[in-house]
XYZ file of N, CA, C and O in Angstrom:
812
model
N 32.041 -79.312 -12.104
C 31.417 -80.472 -12.749
C 30.175 -80.054 -13.543
O 30.007 -80.461 -14.690
N 29.316 -79.248 -12.933
C 28.095 -78.839 -13.630
C 28.425 -78.023 -14.868
O 27.945 -78.325 -15.972
N 29.240 -76.973 -14.715
C 29.522 -76.066 -15.829
C 30.288 -76.749 -16.958
O 30.028 -76.497 -18.138
N 31.221 -77.642 -16.618
C 32.086 -78.246 -17.631
C 31.482 -79.478 -18.298
O 31.817 -79.776 -19.442
N 30.621 -80.204 -17.587
C 30.098 -81.457 -18.138
C 28.569 -81.496 -18.207
O 27.983 -81.614 -19.282
N 27.936 -81.401 -17.056
C 26.483 -81.581 -16.985
C 25.720 -80.549 -17.817
O 24.747 -80.882 -18.508
N 26.150 -79.303 -17.759
C 25.458 -78.227 -18.501
C 25.461 -78.522 -20.002
O 24.445 -78.342 -20.674
N 26.595 -79.008 -20.523
C 26.679 -79.313 -21.949
C 25.796 -80.504 -22.304
O 25.124 -80.501 -23.340
N 25.774 -81.521 -21.455
C 24.930 -82.693 -21.700
C 23.460 -82.275 -21.739
O 22.705 -82.692 -22.623
N 23.051 -81.439 -20.797
C 21.666 -80.949 -20.772
C 21.351 -80.126 -22.016
O 20.257 -80.234 -22.581
N 22.310 -79.319 -22.460
C 22.109 -78.509 -23.667
C 21.844 -79.404 -24.880
O 20.956 -79.130 -25.691
N 22.626 -80.464 -25.012
C 22.474 -81.373 -26.148
C 21.114 -82.066 -26.114
O 20.394 -82.118 -27.117
N 20.766 -82.592 -24.952
C 19.503 -83.330 -24.815
C 18.302 -82.409 -25.059
O 17.400 -82.735 -25.850
N 18.288 -81.260 -24.374
C 17.142 -80.352 -24.477
C 16.988 -79.785 -25.881
O 15.883 -79.729 -26.433
N 18.109 -79.362 -26.501
C 18.027 -78.774 -27.848
C 17.610 -79.825 -28.876
O 16.808 -79.534 -29.776
N 18.123 -81.046 -28.756
C 17.765 -82.106 -29.703
C 16.288 -82.468 -29.586
O 15.581 -82.582 -30.601
N 15.811 -82.641 -28.369
C 14.399 -82.966 -28.148
C 13.509 -81.820 -28.626
O 12.473 -82.047 -29.270
N 13.909 -80.579 -28.318
C 13.113 -79.412 -28.718
C 13.033 -79.292 -30.239
O 11.970 -78.962 -30.786
N 14.148 -79.556 -30.934
C 14.145 -79.485 -32.395
C 13.173 -80.493 -32.997
O 12.506 -80.210 -34.001
N 13.076 -81.663 -32.380
C 12.158 -82.695 -32.878
C 10.708 -82.328 -32.572
O 9.843 -82.349 -33.457
N 10.445 -81.988 -31.326
C 9.071 -81.686 -30.903
C 8.521 -80.446 -31.600
O 7.344 -80.382 -31.976
N 9.386 -79.452 -31.774
C 8.938 -78.182 -32.357
C 9.044 -78.135 -33.875
O 8.788 -77.090 -34.483
N 9.404 -79.255 -34.502
C 9.574 -79.262 -35.964
C 8.326 -78.792 -36.723
O 8.456 -78.076 -37.739
N 7.092 -79.126 -36.282
C 5.916 -78.600 -36.997
C 5.836 -77.074 -36.929
O 5.437 -76.425 -37.910
N 6.215 -76.502 -35.780
C 6.212 -75.040 -35.629
C 7.291 -74.431 -36.505
O 7.082 -73.393 -37.146
N 8.467 -75.084 -36.554
C 9.544 -74.620 -37.430
C 9.044 -74.540 -38.872
O 9.284 -73.543 -39.566
N 8.384 -75.587 -39.322
C 7.895 -75.645 -40.698
C 6.866 -74.544 -40.955
O 6.927 -73.855 -41.984
N 5.946 -74.362 -40.019
C 4.904 -73.345 -40.173
C 5.506 -71.946 -40.241
O 5.158 -71.139 -41.115
N 6.426 -71.657 -39.325
C 7.054 -70.336 -39.313
C 7.879 -70.123 -40.577
O 7.860 -69.041 -41.168
N 8.585 -71.163 -41.012
C 9.408 -71.053 -42.220
C 8.553 -70.710 -43.433
O 8.925 -69.864 -44.257
N 7.388 -71.343 -43.547
C 6.481 -71.069 -44.671
C 5.975 -69.631 -44.611
O 5.933 -68.930 -45.627
N 5.609 -69.178 -43.413
C 5.112 -67.815 -43.251
C 6.191 -66.782 -43.571
O 5.925 -65.765 -44.222
N 7.412 -67.045 -43.110
C 8.518 -66.126 -43.391
C 8.762 -66.050 -44.896
O 8.965 -64.970 -45.448
N 8.736 -67.211 -45.554
C 8.965 -67.244 -47.010
C 7.886 -66.468 -47.746
O 8.176 -65.731 -48.711
N 6.630 -66.604 -47.311
C 5.515 -65.925 -47.977
C 5.505 -64.416 -47.712
O 5.202 -63.623 -48.603
N 5.812 -64.026 -46.487
C 5.697 -62.619 -46.103
C 6.980 -61.802 -46.298
O 6.921 -60.595 -46.540
N 8.145 -62.456 -46.163
C 9.403 -61.715 -46.239
C 10.331 -62.195 -47.349
O 11.325 -61.555 -47.645
N 10.005 -63.315 -47.935
C 10.853 -63.838 -48.997
C 12.000 -64.665 -48.449
O 11.993 -65.095 -47.316
N 13.020 -64.855 -49.287
C 14.180 -65.627 -48.852
C 15.375 -64.686 -48.660
O 15.397 -63.584 -49.219
N 16.363 -65.080 -47.872
C 16.443 -66.362 -47.170
C 15.501 -66.410 -45.968
O 15.180 -65.371 -45.383
N 15.089 -67.596 -45.594
C 14.189 -67.766 -44.461
C 14.948 -67.611 -43.148
O 14.466 -66.989 -42.209
N 16.154 -68.171 -43.115
C 16.995 -68.101 -41.918
C 17.980 -66.942 -42.058
O 18.657 -66.804 -43.082
N 18.056 -66.125 -41.026
C 18.961 -64.983 -40.975
C 20.221 -65.407 -40.226
O 20.149 -65.947 -39.127
N 21.376 -65.205 -40.849
C 22.649 -65.544 -40.226
C 23.417 -64.265 -39.921
O 23.511 -63.369 -40.769
N 23.958 -64.178 -38.723
C 24.752 -63.003 -38.356
C 25.905 -63.423 -37.456
O 25.742 -64.274 -36.575
N 27.060 -62.834 -37.688
C 28.237 -63.135 -36.886
C 28.091 -62.547 -35.484
O 27.763 -61.368 -35.331
N 28.301 -63.364 -34.468
C 28.239 -62.923 -33.069
C 29.423 -63.502 -32.302
O 29.892 -64.605 -32.622
N 29.900 -62.802 -31.283
C 30.983 -63.347 -30.457
C 30.432 -64.315 -29.411
O 29.418 -64.051 -28.777
N 31.112 -65.441 -29.252
C 30.688 -66.431 -28.274
C 31.698 -66.617 -27.164
O 32.280 -65.649 -26.669
N 31.913 -67.867 -26.781
C 32.836 -68.210 -25.698
C 34.243 -67.718 -26.024
O 34.771 -67.974 -27.093
N 34.822 -66.973 -25.101
C 36.144 -66.366 -25.272
C 36.213 -65.489 -26.529
O 37.259 -65.401 -27.181
N 35.081 -64.901 -26.870
C 34.953 -63.966 -27.996
C 35.153 -64.624 -29.371
O 35.362 -63.946 -30.367
N 35.057 -65.947 -29.423
C 35.156 -66.640 -30.704
C 33.900 -66.354 -31.520
O 32.781 -66.496 -31.035
N 34.073 -65.963 -32.764
C 32.949 -65.585 -33.624
C 32.260 -66.824 -34.197
O 32.917 -67.758 -34.660
N 30.934 -66.818 -34.162
C 30.150 -67.901 -34.747
C 28.959 -67.309 -35.490
O 28.626 -66.136 -35.345
N 28.307 -68.129 -36.298
C 27.147 -67.674 -37.070
C 25.848 -67.950 -36.336
O 25.436 -69.105 -36.220
N 25.206 -66.901 -35.849
C 23.930 -67.030 -35.147
C 22.803 -67.257 -36.149
O 22.724 -66.568 -37.165
N 21.926 -68.223 -35.858
C 20.796 -68.529 -36.738
C 19.493 -68.024 -36.128
O 19.203 -68.309 -34.964
N 18.706 -67.298 -36.905
C 17.391 -66.835 -36.466
C 16.456 -66.814 -37.664
O 16.902 -66.749 -38.820
N 15.157 -66.859 -37.392
C 14.215 -66.650 -38.480
C 14.254 -65.180 -38.871
O 14.340 -64.294 -38.013
N 14.167 -64.935 -40.132
C 14.199 -63.569 -40.653
C 12.985 -62.777 -40.175
O 11.865 -63.285 -40.175
N 13.213 -61.519 -39.768
C 12.111 -60.671 -39.300
C 12.061 -59.332 -40.033
O 11.150 -58.543 -39.801
N 13.026 -59.079 -40.913
C 13.085 -57.787 -41.594
C 13.143 -57.936 -43.107
O 13.560 -58.976 -43.626
N 12.736 -56.901 -43.794
C 12.786 -56.875 -45.258
C 14.182 -56.453 -45.711
O 15.047 -56.133 -44.896
N 14.392 -56.427 -47.019
C 15.664 -55.975 -47.587
C 15.514 -54.593 -48.231
O 16.222 -54.258 -49.185
N 14.591 -53.798 -47.721
C 14.345 -52.477 -48.296
C 15.591 -51.600 -48.228
O 16.278 -51.556 -47.199
N 15.853 -50.891 -49.320
C 17.041 -50.044 -49.406
C 16.680 -48.618 -49.827
O 15.608 -48.372 -50.376
N 17.604 -47.688 -49.573
C 17.366 -46.296 -49.954
C 17.799 -46.073 -51.399
O 18.178 -47.022 -52.106
N 17.767 -44.814 -51.823
C 18.092 -44.511 -53.219
C 19.548 -44.804 -53.568
O 19.907 -44.940 -54.749
N 20.401 -44.943 -52.546
C 21.819 -45.252 -52.776
C 22.116 -46.742 -52.692
O 23.267 -47.159 -52.772
N 21.068 -47.520 -52.500
C 21.258 -48.958 -52.426
C 21.642 -49.465 -51.051
O 21.935 -50.654 -50.882
N 21.628 -48.565 -50.059
C 21.974 -48.961 -48.691
C 20.723 -49.443 -47.947
O 19.629 -48.911 -48.138
N 20.898 -50.462 -47.111
C 19.770 -50.961 -46.337
C 19.221 -49.874 -45.420
O 19.985 -49.114 -44.813
N 17.902 -49.808 -45.319
C 17.269 -48.855 -44.411
C 17.549 -49.285 -42.971
O 17.898 -50.433 -42.715
N 17.396 -48.372 -42.000
C 17.612 -48.733 -40.593
C 16.743 -49.917 -40.187
O 15.644 -50.125 -40.722
N 17.230 -50.706 -39.238
C 16.516 -51.906 -38.788
C 15.058 -51.619 -38.433
O 14.158 -52.382 -38.779
N 14.831 -50.525 -37.701
C 13.477 -50.203 -37.233
C 12.507 -50.021 -38.401
O 11.313 -50.324 -38.278
N 13.007 -49.552 -39.550
C 12.148 -49.329 -40.708
C 11.905 -50.620 -41.492
O 10.910 -50.737 -42.207
N 12.800 -51.564 -41.362
C 12.657 -52.821 -42.102
C 11.971 -53.913 -41.290
O 11.619 -54.954 -41.819
N 11.769 -53.649 -39.996
C 11.094 -54.611 -39.136
C 9.590 -54.527 -39.372
O 8.958 -53.524 -39.089
N 9.011 -55.585 -39.908
C 7.584 -55.592 -40.262
C 6.713 -55.949 -39.064
O 7.199 -56.381 -38.026
N 5.400 -55.784 -39.254
C 4.447 -56.161 -38.205
C 4.556 -57.656 -37.919
O 4.518 -58.090 -36.757
N 4.710 -58.437 -38.970
C 4.892 -59.880 -38.820
C 6.189 -60.176 -38.071
O 6.240 -61.033 -37.185
N 7.239 -59.437 -38.409
C 8.519 -59.615 -37.739
C 8.437 -59.276 -36.263
O 9.040 -59.960 -35.414
N 7.691 -58.221 -35.938
C 7.509 -57.848 -34.532
C 6.775 -58.941 -33.769
O 7.069 -59.201 -32.602
N 5.821 -59.592 -34.441
C 5.090 -60.680 -33.806
C 6.018 -61.864 -33.510
O 5.964 -62.458 -32.437
N 6.893 -62.169 -34.469
C 7.842 -63.260 -34.261
C 8.749 -62.966 -33.069
O 9.034 -63.855 -32.263
N 9.167 -61.710 -32.953
C 10.049 -61.344 -31.840
C 9.309 -61.336 -30.517
O 9.848 -61.760 -29.499
N 8.079 -60.839 -30.525
C 7.301 -60.762 -29.289
C 7.021 -62.150 -28.717
O 6.963 -62.337 -27.505
N 6.856 -63.134 -29.618
C 6.588 -64.506 -29.182
C 7.866 -65.339 -29.091
O 7.813 -66.517 -28.739
N 9.012 -64.728 -29.439
C 10.323 -65.387 -29.418
C 10.450 -66.504 -30.460
O 11.408 -67.276 -30.410
N 9.522 -66.581 -31.402
C 9.599 -67.620 -32.425
C 10.807 -67.423 -33.341
O 11.339 -68.394 -33.896
N 11.260 -66.179 -33.486
C 12.419 -65.921 -34.339
C 13.692 -66.536 -33.767
O 14.666 -66.764 -34.482
N 13.694 -66.823 -32.460
C 14.876 -67.356 -31.794
C 15.003 -68.877 -31.921
O 16.054 -69.444 -31.605
N 13.966 -69.567 -32.372
C 13.974 -71.032 -32.388
C 15.169 -71.656 -33.127
O 15.706 -72.668 -32.657
N 15.618 -71.099 -34.270
C 16.769 -71.710 -34.943
C 18.052 -71.714 -34.112
O 18.990 -72.465 -34.428
N 18.088 -70.915 -33.047
C 19.266 -70.919 -32.186
C 19.422 -72.246 -31.451
O 20.487 -72.539 -30.897
N 18.369 -73.063 -31.438
C 18.479 -74.408 -30.869
C 19.540 -75.206 -31.615
O 20.222 -76.066 -31.032
N 19.696 -74.912 -32.902
C 20.736 -75.562 -33.704
C 22.117 -75.094 -33.239
O 23.056 -75.897 -33.154
N 22.248 -73.802 -32.925
C 23.509 -73.286 -32.384
C 23.862 -73.957 -31.057
O 25.033 -74.220 -30.763
N 22.823 -74.230 -30.254
C 23.038 -74.890 -28.966
C 23.486 -76.326 -29.179
O 24.437 -76.798 -28.545
N 22.831 -77.040 -30.088
C 23.185 -78.423 -30.376
C 24.618 -78.518 -30.903
O 25.366 -79.440 -30.529
N 25.023 -77.564 -31.730
C 26.376 -77.550 -32.291
C 27.435 -77.226 -31.240
O 28.604 -77.582 -31.403
N 27.035 -76.504 -30.191
C 27.996 -76.139 -29.167
C 28.432 -74.692 -29.213
O 29.280 -74.265 -28.421
N 27.852 -73.903 -30.138
C 28.176 -72.470 -30.205
C 27.594 -71.726 -29.010
O 28.154 -70.731 -28.551
N 26.431 -72.206 -28.560
C 25.692 -71.546 -27.497
C 25.254 -72.545 -26.434
O 25.409 -73.751 -26.605
N 24.696 -72.013 -25.362
C 24.084 -72.817 -24.314
C 22.632 -72.378 -24.193
O 22.257 -71.320 -24.708
N 21.817 -73.181 -23.549
C 20.426 -72.785 -23.349
C 20.356 -71.529 -22.473
O 19.581 -70.615 -22.752
N 21.207 -71.491 -21.436
C 21.247 -70.355 -20.515
C 22.612 -69.702 -20.552
O 23.635 -70.369 -20.477
N 22.640 -68.376 -20.653
C 23.898 -67.638 -20.657
C 23.664 -66.215 -21.116
O 22.560 -65.865 -21.535
N 24.671 -65.364 -21.067
C 24.519 -63.992 -21.569
C 24.169 -64.009 -23.057
O 24.706 -64.820 -23.813
N 23.271 -63.147 -23.488
C 22.878 -63.120 -24.892
C 24.057 -62.728 -25.767
O 24.851 -61.844 -25.414
N 24.221 -63.379 -26.938
C 25.299 -62.996 -27.862
C 24.943 -61.674 -28.543
O 23.898 -61.577 -29.195
N 25.761 -60.676 -28.354
C 25.492 -59.351 -28.912
C 26.273 -59.143 -30.207
O 26.792 -60.094 -30.788
N 26.347 -57.919 -30.672
C 26.983 -57.634 -31.951
C 28.505 -57.617 -31.849
O 29.076 -57.197 -30.838
N 29.159 -58.041 -32.919
C 30.628 -58.068 -32.968
C 31.204 -56.665 -32.790
O 32.254 -56.496 -32.164
N 30.490 -55.656 -33.289
C 31.002 -54.292 -33.216
C 31.117 -53.775 -31.785
O 31.775 -52.752 -31.550
N 30.493 -54.460 -30.832
C 30.571 -54.025 -29.437
C 31.853 -54.497 -28.741
O 32.197 -53.973 -27.681
N 32.546 -55.478 -29.307
C 33.706 -56.067 -28.642
C 34.753 -55.039 -28.183
O 35.232 -55.111 -27.054
N 35.127 -54.053 -29.024
C 36.149 -53.097 -28.589
C 35.641 -52.121 -27.517
O 36.443 -51.394 -26.921
N 34.327 -52.096 -27.285
C 33.739 -51.117 -26.371
C 33.629 -51.619 -24.930
O 33.403 -50.830 -24.018
N 33.784 -52.932 -24.712
C 33.649 -53.468 -23.361
C 34.831 -53.083 -22.488
O 35.982 -53.088 -22.941
N 34.558 -52.763 -21.212
C 35.661 -52.574 -20.277
C 36.056 -53.949 -19.740
O 35.449 -54.964 -20.085
N 37.069 -53.988 -18.880
C 37.596 -55.267 -18.415
C 36.542 -56.088 -17.666
O 36.491 -57.305 -17.771
N 35.697 -55.419 -16.901
C 34.644 -56.103 -16.160
C 33.628 -56.717 -17.123
O 33.245 -57.882 -16.994
N 33.196 -55.933 -18.106
C 32.169 -56.395 -19.037
C 32.647 -57.531 -19.922
O 31.848 -58.370 -20.351
N 33.946 -57.599 -20.185
C 34.497 -58.662 -21.028
C 34.276 -60.046 -20.435
O 34.264 -61.043 -21.160
N 34.070 -60.108 -19.132
C 33.878 -61.408 -18.484
C 32.577 -62.088 -18.902
O 32.388 -63.279 -18.620
N 31.674 -61.359 -19.578
C 30.441 -61.980 -20.068
C 30.756 -63.066 -21.096
O 29.936 -63.932 -21.380
N 31.977 -63.023 -21.650
C 32.377 -64.014 -22.634
C 33.177 -65.164 -22.022
O 33.769 -65.961 -22.756
N 33.187 -65.239 -20.687
C 33.881 -66.351 -20.016
C 33.043 -67.624 -20.034
O 33.516 -68.684 -19.599
N 31.802 -67.521 -20.503
C 30.927 -68.688 -20.672
C 30.285 -68.596 -22.058
O 30.345 -67.551 -22.707
N 29.669 -69.670 -22.491
C 28.977 -69.638 -23.786
C 27.754 -68.728 -23.695
O 27.103 -68.664 -22.657
N 27.434 -68.031 -24.775
C 26.216 -67.207 -24.778
C 24.986 -68.100 -24.745
O 25.060 -69.285 -25.070
N 23.850 -67.526 -24.346
C 22.658 -68.339 -24.189
C 21.456 -67.877 -24.998
O 21.393 -66.729 -25.466
N 20.499 -68.778 -25.143
C 19.225 -68.450 -25.768
C 18.459 -67.472 -24.884
O 17.758 -66.590 -25.361
N 18.616 -67.639 -23.583
C 18.058 -66.718 -22.605
C 19.053 -66.597 -21.460
O 19.990 -67.393 -21.359
N 18.866 -65.574 -20.618
C 19.834 -65.367 -19.552
C 19.275 -64.561 -18.394
O 18.110 -64.154 -18.402
N 20.120 -64.326 -17.406
C 19.725 -63.617 -16.195
C 19.230 -62.213 -16.512
O 18.236 -61.748 -15.964
N 19.897 -61.509 -17.407
C 19.485 -60.148 -17.763
C 18.155 -60.148 -18.504
O 17.336 -59.243 -18.352
N 17.902 -61.197 -19.302
C 16.680 -61.256 -20.106
C 15.429 -61.475 -19.254
O 14.338 -61.132 -19.673
N 15.583 -62.064 -18.088
C 14.421 -62.285 -17.230
C 14.360 -61.277 -16.084
O 13.543 -61.402 -15.181
N 15.232 -60.281 -16.146
C 15.265 -59.247 -15.106
C 15.299 -57.843 -15.713
O 16.169 -57.035 -15.414
N 14.354 -57.596 -16.590
C 14.247 -56.251 -17.137
C 14.413 -56.135 -18.627
O 13.867 -55.249 -19.264
N 15.236 -57.022 -19.215
C 15.456 -57.018 -20.658
C 15.805 -55.629 -21.156
O 16.742 -54.997 -20.682
N 15.008 -55.061 -22.088
C 15.324 -53.756 -22.670
C 14.992 -52.580 -21.767
O 15.272 -51.430 -22.105
N 14.371 -52.851 -20.610
C 14.011 -51.768 -19.692
C 15.198 -51.337 -18.842
O 15.141 -50.308 -18.176
N 16.289 -52.111 -18.874
C 17.465 -51.772 -18.076
C 18.534 -51.157 -18.973
O 18.488 -51.284 -20.196
N 19.494 -50.481 -18.365
C 20.582 -49.882 -19.131
C 21.569 -50.957 -19.557
O 21.576 -52.072 -19.029
N 22.429 -50.607 -20.499
C 23.454 -51.552 -20.920
C 24.338 -51.941 -19.742
O 24.686 -53.106 -19.579
N 24.701 -50.945 -18.917
C 25.575 -51.230 -17.782
C 24.926 -52.211 -16.809
O 25.582 -53.126 -16.292
N 23.631 -52.024 -16.553
C 22.911 -52.940 -15.665
C 22.834 -54.334 -16.269
O 22.962 -55.346 -15.565
N 22.646 -54.389 -17.569
C 22.576 -55.682 -18.246
C 23.905 -56.414 -18.122
O 23.937 -57.618 -17.806
N 25.005 -55.693 -18.335
C 26.310 -56.333 -18.247
C 26.637 -56.767 -16.826
O 27.308 -57.782 -16.608
N 26.183 -56.002 -15.853
C 26.378 -56.399 -14.453
C 25.666 -57.720 -14.179
O 26.193 -58.593 -13.473
N 24.470 -57.876 -14.742
C 23.730 -59.123 -14.561
C 24.388 -60.271 -15.326
O 24.391 -61.418 -14.864
N 24.940 -59.963 -16.496
C 25.641 -60.992 -17.262
C 26.832 -61.530 -16.476
O 27.045 -62.747 -16.382
N 27.629 -60.624 -15.911
C 28.814 -61.036 -15.161
C 28.404 -61.722 -13.853
O 29.064 -62.658 -13.401
N 27.305 -61.263 -13.257
C 26.781 -61.943 -12.054
C 26.508 -63.402 -12.384
O 26.839 -64.309 -11.598
N 25.899 -63.637 -13.544
C 25.605 -65.008 -13.942
C 26.895 -65.811 -14.092
O 26.994 -66.944 -13.610
N 27.869 -65.235 -14.763
C 29.155 -65.912 -14.976
C 29.791 -66.312 -13.642
O 30.328 -67.408 -13.494
N 29.713 -65.419 -12.681
C 30.357 -65.644 -11.384
C 29.548 -66.572 -10.475
O 30.092 -67.092 -9.490
N 28.270 -66.777 -10.786
C 27.405 -67.569 -9.905
C 26.711 -68.722 -10.621
O 25.715 -69.257 -10.120
N 27.238 -69.124 -11.747
C 26.597 -70.161 -12.546
C 26.402 -71.451 -11.741
O 27.298 -71.910 -11.046
N 25.197 -72.001 -11.829
C 24.869 -73.231 -11.106
C 23.613 -73.835 -11.724
O 22.887 -73.169 -12.477
N 23.351 -75.085 -11.394
C 22.153 -75.749 -11.904
C 20.894 -75.040 -11.418
O 19.951 -74.831 -12.185
N 20.883 -74.660 -10.135
C 19.694 -74.025 -9.574
C 19.434 -72.663 -10.212
O 18.281 -72.297 -10.451
N 20.495 -71.909 -10.496
C 20.318 -70.602 -11.140
C 19.801 -70.794 -12.561
O 18.903 -70.072 -13.011
N 20.349 -71.770 -13.277
C 19.877 -72.042 -14.639
C 18.408 -72.470 -14.626
O 17.623 -72.070 -15.494
N 18.045 -73.288 -13.646
C 16.656 -73.743 -13.536
C 15.726 -72.555 -13.269
O 14.639 -72.463 -13.860
N 16.161 -71.653 -12.423
C 15.369 -70.465 -12.106
C 15.176 -69.598 -13.347
O 14.064 -69.127 -13.629
N 16.245 -69.409 -14.112
C 16.176 -68.606 -15.337
C 15.261 -69.278 -16.361
O 14.469 -68.610 -17.047
N 15.353 -70.592 -16.460
C 14.534 -71.342 -17.414
C 13.045 -71.117 -17.163
O 12.285 -70.797 -18.095
N 12.625 -71.262 -15.919
C 11.201 -71.109 -15.602
C 10.754 -69.651 -15.677
O 9.624 -69.359 -16.076
N 11.642 -68.721 -15.329
C 11.292 -67.303 -15.452
C 11.154 -66.918 -16.921
O 10.341 -66.067 -17.271
N 11.944 -67.556 -17.785
C 11.873 -67.283 -19.223
C 10.510 -67.677 -19.771
O 9.928 -66.972 -20.603
N 9.988 -68.821 -19.314
C 8.661 -69.272 -19.755
C 7.619 -68.205 -19.424
O 6.756 -67.879 -20.235
N 7.720 -67.624 -18.228
C 6.788 -66.570 -17.837
C 6.924 -65.338 -18.700
O 5.930 -64.723 -19.104
N 8.170 -64.979 -19.034
C 8.427 -63.804 -19.868
C 7.823 -63.996 -21.256
O 7.199 -63.097 -21.812
N 8.008 -65.200 -21.818
C 7.483 -65.487 -23.160
C 5.963 -65.453 -23.175
O 5.338 -64.888 -24.080
N 5.334 -66.047 -22.165
C 3.870 -66.062 -22.117
C 3.283 -64.664 -21.918
O 2.138 -64.401 -22.287
N 4.077 -63.755 -21.353
C 3.619 -62.374 -21.195
C 3.840 -61.584 -22.483
O 3.558 -60.400 -22.555
N 4.431 -62.264 -23.489
C 4.723 -61.646 -24.783
C 5.782 -60.558 -24.675
O 5.842 -59.666 -25.527
N 6.622 -60.639 -23.632
C 7.738 -59.705 -23.555
C 8.839 -60.141 -24.514
O 9.598 -59.341 -25.001
N 8.924 -61.450 -24.743
C 9.900 -61.973 -25.672
C 11.303 -61.990 -25.105
O 11.578 -61.546 -24.005
N 12.216 -62.518 -25.878
C 13.629 -62.562 -25.517
C 14.361 -61.568 -26.390
O 14.160 -61.496 -27.586
N 15.246 -60.791 -25.811
C 15.933 -59.751 -26.547
C 16.696 -60.297 -27.738
O 17.292 -61.354 -27.684
N 16.681 -59.562 -28.809
C 17.353 -60.008 -30.008
C 18.739 -59.439 -30.147
O 19.505 -59.871 -31.001
N 19.079 -58.446 -29.342
C 20.407 -57.865 -29.405
C 20.644 -57.009 -30.627
O 21.776 -56.827 -31.067
N 19.592 -56.455 -31.215
C 19.744 -55.607 -32.374
C 19.334 -54.188 -32.055
O 18.630 -53.909 -31.097
N 19.795 -53.258 -32.905
C 19.495 -51.855 -32.688
C 18.012 -51.546 -32.788
O 17.557 -50.507 -32.344
N 17.243 -52.460 -33.413
C 15.818 -52.203 -33.590
C 15.049 -52.340 -32.284
O 13.940 -51.837 -32.168
N 15.619 -53.030 -31.319
C 14.913 -53.251 -30.068
C 15.538 -52.529 -28.895
O 14.925 -52.389 -27.864
N 16.761 -52.078 -29.021
C 17.416 -51.362 -27.941
C 18.471 -50.430 -28.534
O 19.117 -50.753 -29.527
N 18.643 -49.284 -27.924
C 19.631 -48.330 -28.395
C 21.008 -48.957 -28.414
O 21.379 -49.721 -27.531
N 21.785 -48.658 -29.448
C 23.103 -49.258 -29.606
C 24.026 -48.943 -28.429
O 23.990 -47.834 -27.882
N 24.839 -49.902 -28.042
C 25.808 -49.715 -26.979
C 26.939 -48.821 -27.470
O 27.512 -49.063 -28.528
N 27.261 -47.783 -26.683
C 28.283 -46.821 -27.080
C 29.560 -46.927 -26.244
O 30.500 -46.168 -26.446
N 29.570 -47.860 -25.297
C 30.730 -47.999 -24.431
C 30.472 -47.396 -23.063
O 29.594 -46.553 -22.892
N 31.249 -47.832 -22.083
C 31.123 -47.352 -20.707
C 32.435 -46.697 -20.292
O 33.506 -47.289 -20.454
N 32.368 -45.501 -19.752
C 33.572 -44.784 -19.361
C 34.237 -45.380 -18.133
O 35.438 -45.464 -18.030
N 33.406 -45.793 -17.146
C 33.975 -46.298 -15.900
C 34.275 -47.787 -16.013
O 33.623 -48.511 -16.762
N 35.294 -48.201 -15.262
C 35.691 -49.605 -15.268
C 34.869 -50.382 -14.271
O 34.890 -51.557 -14.219
């Protein structure tokens, strides 16, 4: 009952209220992004969601479009500006994902949506992270974030899937507030913040 009905109702209510209350912050950040990084203000990237269905993740832009002499984009770490790092550290870049939650692509709590290129690399155990909708924050994000290995992160993701409940979501929600206030931020799932996932040999 909670996972199939109540969780979705809470997602709609919380994301809708948050979008209204935080609209002044959205406007302020949008203006700053436009002035410091140019357009587009919102960064869209394809990510796998529930049952690996691909959706367009929305985030505030944190990187420039700098390219090398061949016209190829420079590595993420080189295009991530000081301003962009601040947005990530305060999790302000994640705010547009509230729209993804309202639409139903994501949930407030769940495994973070990672890159599409990782899909073929998951073993059978790790694939279960897609048995629920991805989240704005999750169990792995409040238990080590980038300080843990990919394997440990996936173990926590699957733990969440197997133990999903209102009380666990409530615990993650309040722990997330603490993480944000410590300026640890919420993981962005990009190579600029954590080494790329290369696959796991063991099942």
